[in-house]
Amino acid sequence: MVIALGCVSAPIFASTVAVRAEEGDQDDIDPRVLDNVSQNCSSIKQALRDLQRADSRTRAYLGSAYETVSRDFITPLNLRLVKNNRVATKLFEIQGDFSSKQSDFRTEYTAYMRELESLIAANCQEHPRDFYRQLQKTREHRAKLHNLSEDLNKLVSEQYQGVKTLREEI
């Protein structure tokens, strides 16, 4: 299985995961998966610790990049437009959206890291079912982070296109 965020990915465990729904228990997990989790607990945890380190570096890089874009590109341009009485509604919308998504990214990253830390601390050998369910929750948080990162990158591209259009108009 692979958990991916942006360009970072790390294997969690190399088996086929099957989840089956049975009457009475909507999320009963295939016993083979649970056995695999229990047997490979130490390697799974090591992969998670490696992922945690990589994600910390990625977060520092992305956080810095997003902050730089906002502080050095988006905000100064919009301030200059206001000062010069130029209406660029699209660029103002992008600034608001970018700021909102950036805040969501920070919040979601904090929640994700808490989930990941709980997952690493969990006893996957004795409680593989609980561990696997926690893994699913952590994957969902990571997927949200990935989507937020894509949204922020899309807004940066829209900002660039908006600036090109504005430049052509002037």
One Martini backbone bead per residue (centre of mass of N, CA, C, O) as a GRO file, in nm:
protein
  170
    1MET     BB    1   0.100   0.033   0.017
    2VAL     BB    2   0.026   0.382  -0.056
    3ILE     BB    3   0.125   0.698   0.060
    4ALA     BB    4   0.031   1.026  -0.068
    5LEU     BB    5   0.220   1.346  -0.093
    6GLY     BB    6   0.263   1.458  -0.357
    7CYS     BB    7   0.604   1.353  -0.394
    8VAL     BB    8   0.539   1.174  -0.147
    9SER     BB    9   0.624   0.829  -0.066
   10ALA     BB   10   0.514   0.530   0.124
   11PRO     BB   11   0.535   0.227   0.238
   12ILE     BB   12   0.348   0.024   0.450
   13PHE     BB   13   0.256  -0.244   0.290
   14ALA     BB   14   0.316  -0.548   0.086
   15SER     BB   15  -0.010  -0.589   0.035
   16THR     BB   16  -0.312  -0.706  -0.007
   17VAL     BB   17  -0.612  -0.529   0.040
   18ALA     BB   18  -0.905  -0.644   0.214
   19VAL     BB   19  -1.239  -0.529   0.224
   20ARG     BB   20  -1.526  -0.639   0.408
   21ALA     BB   21  -1.875  -0.665   0.406
   22GLU     BB   22  -2.085  -0.744   0.673
   23GLU     BB   23  -2.324  -0.841   0.852
   24GLY     BB   24  -2.306  -0.609   1.132
   25ASP     BB   25  -2.007  -0.537   0.987
   26GLN     BB   26  -1.897  -0.282   0.786
   27ASP     BB   27  -1.555  -0.312   0.876
   28ASP     BB   28  -1.449  -0.580   0.808
   29ILE     BB   29  -1.142  -0.737   0.815
   30ASP     BB   30  -0.927  -0.914   0.669
   31PRO     BB   31  -0.742  -1.156   0.822
   32ARG     BB   32  -0.489  -1.133   0.640
   33VAL     BB   33  -0.432  -0.840   0.706
   34LEU     BB   34  -0.402  -0.869   1.010
   35ASP     BB   35  -0.172  -1.071   0.996
   36ASN     BB   36   0.022  -0.889   0.841
   37VAL     BB   37   0.036  -0.666   1.048
   38SER     BB   38   0.139  -0.837   1.285
   39GLN     BB   39   0.399  -0.960   1.142
   40ASN     BB   40   0.488  -0.644   1.024
   41CYS     BB   41   0.510  -0.424   1.245
   42SER     BB   42   0.805  -0.317   1.245
   43SER     BB   43   0.814  -0.233   0.941
   44ILE     BB   44   0.574  -0.044   0.949
   45LYS     BB   45   0.682   0.151   1.163
   46GLN     BB   46   0.933   0.234   1.006
   47ALA     BB   47   0.782   0.350   0.765
   48LEU     BB   48   0.631   0.564   0.934
   49ARG     BB   49   0.881   0.715   1.037
   50ASP     BB   50   0.985   0.788   0.757
   51LEU     BB   51   0.732   0.942   0.674
   52GLN     BB   52   0.740   1.153   0.897
   53ARG     BB   53   1.007   1.282   0.809
   54ALA     BB   54   0.927   1.351   0.518
   55ASP     BB   55   0.676   1.522   0.592
   56SER     BB   56   0.825   1.738   0.749
   57ARG     BB   57   0.993   1.838   0.512
   58THR     BB   58   0.758   1.898   0.323
   59ARG     BB   59   0.614   2.101   0.505
   60ALA     BB   60   0.842   2.303   0.520
   61TYR     BB   61   0.857   2.358   0.220
   62LEU     BB   62   0.561   2.430   0.159
   63GLY     BB   63   0.519   2.645   0.373
   64SER     BB   64   0.739   2.833   0.262
   65ALA     BB   65   0.633   2.862  -0.025
   66TYR     BB   66   0.350   2.972   0.043
   67GLU     BB   67   0.447   3.216   0.205
   68THR     BB   68   0.610   3.349  -0.020
   69VAL     BB   69   0.384   3.388  -0.222
   70SER     BB   70   0.210   3.562  -0.042
   71ARG     BB   71   0.424   3.781   0.061
   72ASP     BB   72   0.586   3.832  -0.241
   73PHE     BB   73   0.321   3.835  -0.449
   74ILE     BB   74   0.017   3.863  -0.386
   75THR     BB   75  -0.004   4.098  -0.180
   76PRO     BB   76   0.165   4.325  -0.318
   77LEU     BB   77   0.002   4.336  -0.576
   78ASN     BB   78  -0.275   4.409  -0.450
   79LEU     BB   79  -0.180   4.667  -0.315
   80ARG     BB   80  -0.096   4.808  -0.577
   81LEU     BB   81  -0.371   4.803  -0.712
   82VAL     BB   82  -0.516   4.972  -0.505
   83LYS     BB   83  -0.330   5.222  -0.514
   84ASN     BB   84  -0.400   5.234  -0.848
   85ASN     BB   85  -0.706   5.172  -0.904
   86ARG     BB   86  -0.724   4.860  -0.963
   87VAL     BB   87  -0.921   4.609  -1.109
   88ALA     BB   88  -0.880   4.257  -0.970
   89THR     BB   89  -1.085   4.030  -0.882
   90LYS     BB   90  -0.941   3.760  -0.928
   91LEU     BB   91  -0.690   3.824  -0.748
   92PHE     BB   92  -0.854   3.865  -0.488
   93GLU     BB   93  -0.977   3.584  -0.479
   94ILE     BB   94  -0.714   3.428  -0.468
   95GLN     BB   95  -0.615   3.540  -0.202
   96GLY     BB   96  -0.846   3.430  -0.029
   97ASP     BB   97  -0.818   3.132  -0.108
   98PHE     BB   98  -0.523   3.097  -0.028
   99SER     BB   99  -0.550   3.168   0.269
  100SER     BB  100  -0.756   2.948   0.338
  101LYS     BB  101  -0.590   2.699   0.239
  102GLN     BB  102  -0.345   2.751   0.415
  103SER     BB  103  -0.493   2.714   0.681
  104ASP     BB  104  -0.598   2.430   0.623
  105PHE     BB  105  -0.320   2.301   0.593
  106ARG     BB  106  -0.221   2.346   0.879
  107THR     BB  107  -0.451   2.200   1.024
  108GLU     BB  108  -0.430   1.925   0.876
  109TYR     BB  109  -0.139   1.865   0.949
  110THR     BB  110  -0.177   1.846   1.252
  111ALA     BB  111  -0.383   1.617   1.245
  112TYR     BB  112  -0.207   1.416   1.093
  113MET     BB  113   0.029   1.399   1.296
  114ARG     BB  114  -0.141   1.288   1.524
  115GLU     BB  115  -0.230   1.034   1.379
  116LEU     BB  116   0.056   0.925   1.321
  117GLU     BB  117   0.150   0.909   1.615
  118SER     BB  118  -0.070   0.712   1.704
  119LEU     BB  119   0.004   0.491   1.506
  120ILE     BB  120   0.296   0.444   1.604
  121ALA     BB  121   0.198   0.380   1.909
  122ALA     BB  122   0.062   0.146   1.824
  123ASN     BB  123  -0.037  -0.201   1.861
  124CYS     BB  124  -0.006  -0.410   1.588
  125GLN     BB  125   0.034  -0.698   1.709
  126GLU     BB  126  -0.218  -0.707   1.922
  127HIS     BB  127  -0.392  -0.462   1.741
  128PRO     BB  128  -0.463  -0.470   1.418
  129ARG     BB  129  -0.745  -0.346   1.387
  130ASP     BB  130  -0.692  -0.072   1.518
  131PHE     BB  131  -0.456   0.000   1.341
  132TYR     BB  132  -0.601  -0.011   1.067
  133ARG     BB  133  -0.809   0.206   1.130
  134GLN     BB  134  -0.599   0.427   1.185
  135LEU     BB  135  -0.476   0.414   0.905
  136GLN     BB  136  -0.726   0.511   0.754
  137LYS     BB  137  -0.744   0.788   0.890
  138THR     BB  138  -0.463   0.883   0.804
  139ARG     BB  139  -0.511   0.866   0.501
  140GLU     BB  140  -0.733   1.078   0.491
  141HIS     BB  141  -0.558   1.313   0.586
  142ARG     BB  142  -0.349   1.288   0.359
  143ALA     BB  143  -0.545   1.336   0.126
  144LYS     BB  144  -0.624   1.620   0.211
  145LEU     BB  145  -0.343   1.738   0.183
  146HIS     BB  146  -0.308   1.680  -0.112
  147ASN     BB  147  -0.551   1.850  -0.207
  148LEU     BB  148  -0.454   2.119  -0.088
  149SER     BB  149  -0.193   2.131  -0.249
  150GLU     BB  150  -0.328   2.134  -0.525
  151ASP     BB  151  -0.495   2.390  -0.478
  152LEU     BB  152  -0.256   2.580  -0.429
  153ASN     BB  153  -0.117   2.530  -0.702
  154LYS     BB  154  -0.355   2.628  -0.871
  155LEU     BB  155  -0.358   2.920  -0.757
  156VAL     BB  156  -0.079   2.993  -0.856
  157SER     BB  157  -0.147   2.959  -1.156
  158GLU     BB  158  -0.378   3.165  -1.160
  159GLN     BB  159  -0.207   3.402  -1.078
  160TYR     BB  160  -0.018   3.398  -1.317
  161GLN     BB  161  -0.239   3.432  -1.532
  162GLY     BB  162  -0.355   3.697  -1.418
  163VAL     BB  163  -0.095   3.860  -1.456
  164LYS     BB  164  -0.072   3.825  -1.760
  165THR     BB  165  -0.339   3.961  -1.825
  166LEU     BB  166  -0.281   4.230  -1.689
  167ARG     BB  167  -0.031   4.298  -1.857
  168GLU     BB  168  -0.183   4.309  -2.132
  169GLU     BB  169  -0.379   4.544  -2.046
  170ILE     BB  170  -0.133   4.753  -1.983
   0.00000   0.00000   0.00000
